[in-house]
Structure formats: structure tokens, C-alpha cells
Amino acid sequence: MEDNNTFITKEGLAKLKKDLEYLKTEKRKEIAERIREAKELGDLSENAEYTEAKEEQAFVEGKIIELEYVIKNSQVIESDKKSDCVRVGSKIKLESENNKIEYIIVGSNESDPGKGKISNESPLGRAFLNKKIGEEVIVEVPQGAKKFKILGIN
């Protein structure tokens, strides 16, 4: 797995804990019930329901281990602390080609570009780290170089 330098916001940590609790309680029970029902059908050697349930059980147990690791080894960042430069947890206001954009810089486990959450490990996220209001940043994207100006940091 990854090293211990994974960052996460308080909100992200709460979501991971909620997901973990769901998997450990509801999902495990659901799969155990499916396995029990499949066993009642008889011969397990050609029982597709049993095989599917066992495969899902293995996947869920792997996900539980992964979530426990991330929760244990992530460093929680304080997203409510003020800073004069961009860091993990910063909400940044940008301008690019006369368009205004907002992003939140988050750890890789919380990344969701569709919701404006970009990873500090992504090329875009990395380019903004430690920059200040007023600075211009040029980022290489698939369409070529794109220039951003930092308008605000929260």
C-alpha cells in the first residue's frame, strides 16, 4: 500500500469511517446471508450464487483492510486554518482564460474532480501547492499549457 504521507480532511475521514462501518456491519451480514442461502441449494461445486457471494465477500474484506489502513495512516489536515499559500485543504479561486474556477486541494483518497476536489498529488494540484494569491501558474494539460491566476485562498 501507500506510504504514511496521505493527507485527508476531517470530512473525508468521517466519510471513510462511515463507509467502513457500513461494510463491517450491513454488507458483511448481507453477504453472509447470501452464502447461507446458496449453501442451501446443495452442491457447491457448480453453484454460481455461492461462487459470486464468496467473490464479493473477498472483495469486501479487501476493501475493509484498505479503508482501515487509510484511516490509520492518513494525516488529518485542518481545512479551517487560514494560510497565505495553497496547501492541502485550501479552497482556491482561480482565473483561466477569463473563466473563474474554484477547487479544493485534497489528499488522493478524497479526489473527485467532478466535484472540484483535486488531489495534491495530481499535476494540477501539485502545481498550486505553496503558491500565493496573485501568482500565475502554468500547468501542462492534455490540450497544452494552461495558465491560471490565483485570485483567492480560503
C-alpha atoms as a PDB file:
ATOM      1  CA  MET A   1       0.000   0.000   0.000  1.00  0.00           C
ATOM      2  CA  GLU A   2       0.997   3.654   0.033  1.00  0.00           C
ATOM      3  CA  ASP A   3       3.308   5.313   2.498  1.00  0.00           C
ATOM      4  CA  ASN A   4       2.167   7.317   5.514  1.00  0.00           C
ATOM      5  CA  ASN A   5       2.124  10.699   3.740  1.00  0.00           C
ATOM      6  CA  THR A   6      -1.510  10.544   2.668  1.00  0.00           C
ATOM      7  CA  PHE A   7      -3.495  13.626   3.640  1.00  0.00           C
ATOM      8  CA  ILE A   8      -7.204  13.723   4.362  1.00  0.00           C
ATOM      9  CA  THR A   9      -9.690  16.340   5.528  1.00  0.00           C
ATOM     10  CA  LYS A  10     -11.875  15.832   8.601  1.00  0.00           C
ATOM     11  CA  GLU A  11     -14.865  15.439   6.298  1.00  0.00           C
ATOM     12  CA  GLY A  12     -13.051  12.864   4.177  1.00  0.00           C
ATOM     13  CA  LEU A  13     -12.034  10.889   7.256  1.00  0.00           C
ATOM     14  CA  ALA A  14     -15.623  10.888   8.518  1.00  0.00           C
ATOM     15  CA  LYS A  15     -16.827   9.554   5.151  1.00  0.00           C
ATOM     16  CA  LEU A  16     -14.219   6.773   5.148  1.00  0.00           C
ATOM     17  CA  LYS A  17     -15.213   5.779   8.698  1.00  0.00           C
ATOM     18  CA  LYS A  18     -18.881   5.707   7.669  1.00  0.00           C
ATOM     19  CA  ASP A  19     -18.064   3.564   4.614  1.00  0.00           C
ATOM     20  CA  LEU A  20     -16.008   1.205   6.796  1.00  0.00           C
ATOM     21  CA  GLU A  21     -18.816   0.851   9.343  1.00  0.00           C
ATOM     22  CA  TYR A  22     -21.298   0.058   6.547  1.00  0.00           C
ATOM     23  CA  LEU A  23     -19.029  -2.646   5.119  1.00  0.00           C
ATOM     24  CA  LYS A  24     -18.325  -4.204   8.520  1.00  0.00           C
ATOM     25  CA  THR A  25     -21.948  -4.322   9.622  1.00  0.00           C
ATOM     26  CA  GLU A  26     -24.575  -4.260   6.885  1.00  0.00           C
ATOM     27  CA  LYS A  27     -22.568  -5.522   3.902  1.00  0.00           C
ATOM     28  CA  ARG A  28     -20.939  -8.404   5.806  1.00  0.00           C
ATOM     29  CA  LYS A  29     -24.379  -9.545   7.075  1.00  0.00           C
ATOM     30  CA  GLU A  30     -25.861  -9.304   3.593  1.00  0.00           C
ATOM     31  CA  ILE A  31     -23.081 -11.420   2.082  1.00  0.00           C
ATOM     32  CA  ALA A  32     -23.223 -13.987   4.905  1.00  0.00           C
ATOM     33  CA  GLU A  33     -26.956 -14.374   4.257  1.00  0.00           C
ATOM     34  CA  ARG A  34     -26.350 -14.845   0.519  1.00  0.00           C
ATOM     35  CA  ILE A  35     -23.718 -17.507   1.254  1.00  0.00           C
ATOM     36  CA  ARG A  36     -26.090 -19.303   3.644  1.00  0.00           C
ATOM     37  CA  GLU A  37     -28.901 -19.267   1.051  1.00  0.00           C
ATOM     38  CA  ALA A  38     -26.552 -20.506  -1.679  1.00  0.00           C
ATOM     39  CA  LYS A  39     -25.357 -23.389   0.534  1.00  0.00           C
ATOM     40  CA  GLU A  40     -28.976 -24.486   0.968  1.00  0.00           C
ATOM     41  CA  LEU A  41     -29.191 -25.007  -2.798  1.00  0.00           C
ATOM     42  CA  GLY A  42     -26.926 -28.038  -2.497  1.00  0.00           C
ATOM     43  CA  ASP A  43     -23.780 -28.910  -4.465  1.00  0.00           C
ATOM     44  CA  LEU A  44     -21.323 -26.020  -4.092  1.00  0.00           C
ATOM     45  CA  SER A  45     -19.025 -27.140  -6.931  1.00  0.00           C
ATOM     46  CA  GLU A  46     -21.397 -25.807  -9.609  1.00  0.00           C
ATOM     47  CA  ASN A  47     -23.253 -23.212  -7.571  1.00  0.00           C
ATOM     48  CA  ALA A  48     -22.883 -19.815  -9.280  1.00  0.00           C
ATOM     49  CA  GLU A  49     -24.674 -17.968  -6.461  1.00  0.00           C
ATOM     50  CA  TYR A  50     -22.237 -19.370  -3.903  1.00  0.00           C
ATOM     51  CA  THR A  51     -19.206 -18.529  -6.053  1.00  0.00           C
ATOM     52  CA  GLU A  52     -20.440 -14.965  -6.638  1.00  0.00           C
ATOM     53  CA  ALA A  53     -21.137 -14.412  -2.947  1.00  0.00           C
ATOM     54  CA  LYS A  54     -17.690 -15.740  -1.952  1.00  0.00           C
ATOM     55  CA  GLU A  55     -16.015 -13.485  -4.546  1.00  0.00           C
ATOM     56  CA  GLU A  56     -17.932 -10.469  -3.264  1.00  0.00           C
ATOM     57  CA  GLN A  57     -17.004 -11.421   0.298  1.00  0.00           C
ATOM     58  CA  ALA A  58     -13.303 -11.453  -0.664  1.00  0.00           C
ATOM     59  CA  PHE A  59     -13.659  -8.058  -2.361  1.00  0.00           C
ATOM     60  CA  VAL A  60     -15.433  -6.521   0.651  1.00  0.00           C
ATOM     61  CA  GLU A  61     -12.871  -7.916   3.099  1.00  0.00           C
ATOM     62  CA  GLY A  62     -10.102  -6.440   0.938  1.00  0.00           C
ATOM     63  CA  LYS A  63     -11.874  -3.072   0.910  1.00  0.00           C
ATOM     64  CA  ILE A  64     -12.234  -3.201   4.712  1.00  0.00           C
ATOM     65  CA  ILE A  65      -8.485  -3.806   5.080  1.00  0.00           C
ATOM     66  CA  GLU A  66      -7.737  -0.948   2.671  1.00  0.00           C
ATOM     67  CA  LEU A  67     -10.039   1.500   4.484  1.00  0.00           C
ATOM     68  CA  GLU A  68      -8.623   0.538   7.885  1.00  0.00           C
ATOM     69  CA  TYR A  69      -5.109   1.162   6.558  1.00  0.00           C
ATOM     70  CA  VAL A  70      -6.002   4.548   5.055  1.00  0.00           C
ATOM     71  CA  ILE A  71      -7.817   5.655   8.230  1.00  0.00           C
ATOM     72  CA  LYS A  72      -4.902   4.580  10.416  1.00  0.00           C
ATOM     73  CA  ASN A  73      -2.146   6.063   8.241  1.00  0.00           C
ATOM     74  CA  SER A  74      -3.629   9.292   6.898  1.00  0.00           C
ATOM     75  CA  GLN A  75      -2.692  12.650   8.311  1.00  0.00           C
ATOM     76  CA  VAL A  76      -5.782  14.750   9.021  1.00  0.00           C
ATOM     77  CA  ILE A  77      -5.386  18.292   7.771  1.00  0.00           C
ATOM     78  CA  GLU A  78      -7.150  21.255   9.268  1.00  0.00           C
ATOM     79  CA  SER A  79      -9.108  22.741   6.374  1.00  0.00           C
ATOM     80  CA  ASP A  80     -10.345  25.636   8.515  1.00  0.00           C
ATOM     81  CA  LYS A  81      -6.893  27.115   9.219  1.00  0.00           C
ATOM     82  CA  LYS A  82      -6.066  30.294   7.313  1.00  0.00           C
ATOM     83  CA  SER A  83      -2.947  30.287   5.179  1.00  0.00           C
ATOM     84  CA  ASP A  84      -1.398  32.758   2.784  1.00  0.00           C
ATOM     85  CA  CYS A  85      -0.317  29.965   0.450  1.00  0.00           C
ATOM     86  CA  VAL A  86      -2.037  26.973  -1.128  1.00  0.00           C
ATOM     87  CA  ARG A  87      -1.788  23.720   0.810  1.00  0.00           C
ATOM     88  CA  VAL A  88      -3.818  20.543   1.224  1.00  0.00           C
ATOM     89  CA  GLY A  89      -7.230  21.626   2.481  1.00  0.00           C
ATOM     90  CA  SER A  90      -7.142  25.015   0.735  1.00  0.00           C
ATOM     91  CA  LYS A  91     -10.102  26.176  -1.292  1.00  0.00           C
ATOM     92  CA  ILE A  92      -8.674  28.176  -4.169  1.00  0.00           C
ATOM     93  CA  LYS A  93     -10.310  30.622  -6.552  1.00  0.00           C
ATOM     94  CA  LEU A  94      -8.669  30.764  -9.959  1.00  0.00           C
ATOM     95  CA  GLU A  95      -8.997  32.555 -13.244  1.00  0.00           C
ATOM     96  CA  SER A  96      -8.094  30.933 -16.542  1.00  0.00           C
ATOM     97  CA  GLU A  97      -8.950  32.344 -19.965  1.00  0.00           C
ATOM     98  CA  ASN A  98     -11.464  34.752 -18.358  1.00  0.00           C
ATOM     99  CA  ASN A  99     -13.225  31.857 -16.601  1.00  0.00           C
ATOM    100  CA  LYS A 100     -13.399  31.731 -12.819  1.00  0.00           C
ATOM    101  CA  ILE A 101     -12.960  28.295 -11.245  1.00  0.00           C
ATOM    102  CA  GLU A 102     -12.867  27.003  -7.666  1.00  0.00           C
ATOM    103  CA  TYR A 103     -11.061  23.905  -6.459  1.00  0.00           C
ATOM    104  CA  ILE A 104     -10.348  22.320  -3.114  1.00  0.00           C
ATOM    105  CA  ILE A 105      -6.928  20.700  -2.785  1.00  0.00           C
ATOM    106  CA  VAL A 106      -7.421  17.334  -1.066  1.00  0.00           C
ATOM    107  CA  GLY A 107      -5.488  14.132  -0.433  1.00  0.00           C
ATOM    108  CA  SER A 108      -5.570  11.439  -3.100  1.00  0.00           C
ATOM    109  CA  ASN A 109      -8.236   9.392  -1.276  1.00  0.00           C
ATOM    110  CA  GLU A 110     -10.743  12.246  -1.495  1.00  0.00           C
ATOM    111  CA  SER A 111     -10.064  13.324  -5.059  1.00  0.00           C
ATOM    112  CA  ASP A 112     -13.239  13.921  -7.081  1.00  0.00           C
ATOM    113  CA  PRO A 113     -12.547  16.303  -9.980  1.00  0.00           C
ATOM    114  CA  GLY A 114     -16.227  16.383 -10.952  1.00  0.00           C
ATOM    115  CA  LYS A 115     -16.961  17.978  -7.572  1.00  0.00           C
ATOM    116  CA  GLY A 116     -13.995  20.360  -7.709  1.00  0.00           C
ATOM    117  CA  LYS A 117     -11.797  18.275  -5.391  1.00  0.00           C
ATOM    118  CA  ILE A 118      -8.344  17.790  -6.884  1.00  0.00           C
ATOM    119  CA  SER A 119      -5.582  15.677  -5.426  1.00  0.00           C
ATOM    120  CA  ASN A 120      -2.433  17.274  -4.103  1.00  0.00           C
ATOM    121  CA  GLU A 121      -0.612  14.505  -5.989  1.00  0.00           C
ATOM    122  CA  SER A 122      -2.141  15.321  -9.390  1.00  0.00           C
ATOM    123  CA  PRO A 123      -0.208  17.543 -11.814  1.00  0.00           C
ATOM    124  CA  LEU A 124      -2.817  20.294 -11.377  1.00  0.00           C
ATOM    125  CA  GLY A 125      -2.890  20.055  -7.587  1.00  0.00           C
ATOM    126  CA  ARG A 126       0.906  19.882  -7.305  1.00  0.00           C
ATOM    127  CA  ALA A 127       1.283  22.996  -9.457  1.00  0.00           C
ATOM    128  CA  PHE A 128      -0.703  25.121  -6.967  1.00  0.00           C
ATOM    129  CA  LEU A 129       0.928  23.934  -3.740  1.00  0.00           C
ATOM    130  CA  ASN A 130       2.811  26.690  -1.865  1.00  0.00           C
ATOM    131  CA  LYS A 131       1.673  29.381  -4.330  1.00  0.00           C
ATOM    132  CA  LYS A 132       0.176  32.683  -3.132  1.00  0.00           C
ATOM    133  CA  ILE A 133      -2.666  34.973  -4.167  1.00  0.00           C
ATOM    134  CA  GLY A 134      -1.783  36.843  -7.336  1.00  0.00           C
ATOM    135  CA  GLU A 135       0.679  34.238  -8.587  1.00  0.00           C
ATOM    136  CA  GLU A 136       0.259  32.784 -12.036  1.00  0.00           C
ATOM    137  CA  VAL A 137       0.752  29.082 -12.588  1.00  0.00           C
ATOM    138  CA  ILE A 138       1.232  27.317 -15.910  1.00  0.00           C
ATOM    139  CA  VAL A 139       0.082  23.704 -15.948  1.00  0.00           C
ATOM    140  CA  GLU A 140       0.600  21.173 -18.727  1.00  0.00           C
ATOM    141  CA  VAL A 141      -2.737  19.556 -19.559  1.00  0.00           C
ATOM    142  CA  PRO A 142      -3.602  17.212 -22.455  1.00  0.00           C
ATOM    143  CA  GLN A 143      -4.727  20.219 -24.527  1.00  0.00           C
ATOM    144  CA  GLY A 144      -1.394  22.001 -23.937  1.00  0.00           C
ATOM    145  CA  ALA A 145      -0.151  24.562 -21.433  1.00  0.00           C
ATOM    146  CA  LYS A 146      -2.862  26.358 -19.466  1.00  0.00           C
ATOM    147  CA  LYS A 147      -2.312  29.477 -17.363  1.00  0.00           C
ATOM    148  CA  PHE A 148      -4.117  30.031 -14.063  1.00  0.00           C
ATOM    149  CA  LYS A 149      -4.057  33.079 -11.805  1.00  0.00           C
ATOM    150  CA  ILE A 150      -4.748  32.543  -8.101  1.00  0.00           C
ATOM    151  CA  LEU A 151      -7.456  35.004  -7.011  1.00  0.00           C
ATOM    152  CA  GLY A 152      -8.148  33.710  -3.514  1.00  0.00           C
ATOM    153  CA  ILE A 153      -7.215  31.123  -0.901  1.00  0.00           C
ATOM    154  CA  ASN A 154      -9.552  30.046   1.921  1.00  0.00           C
END
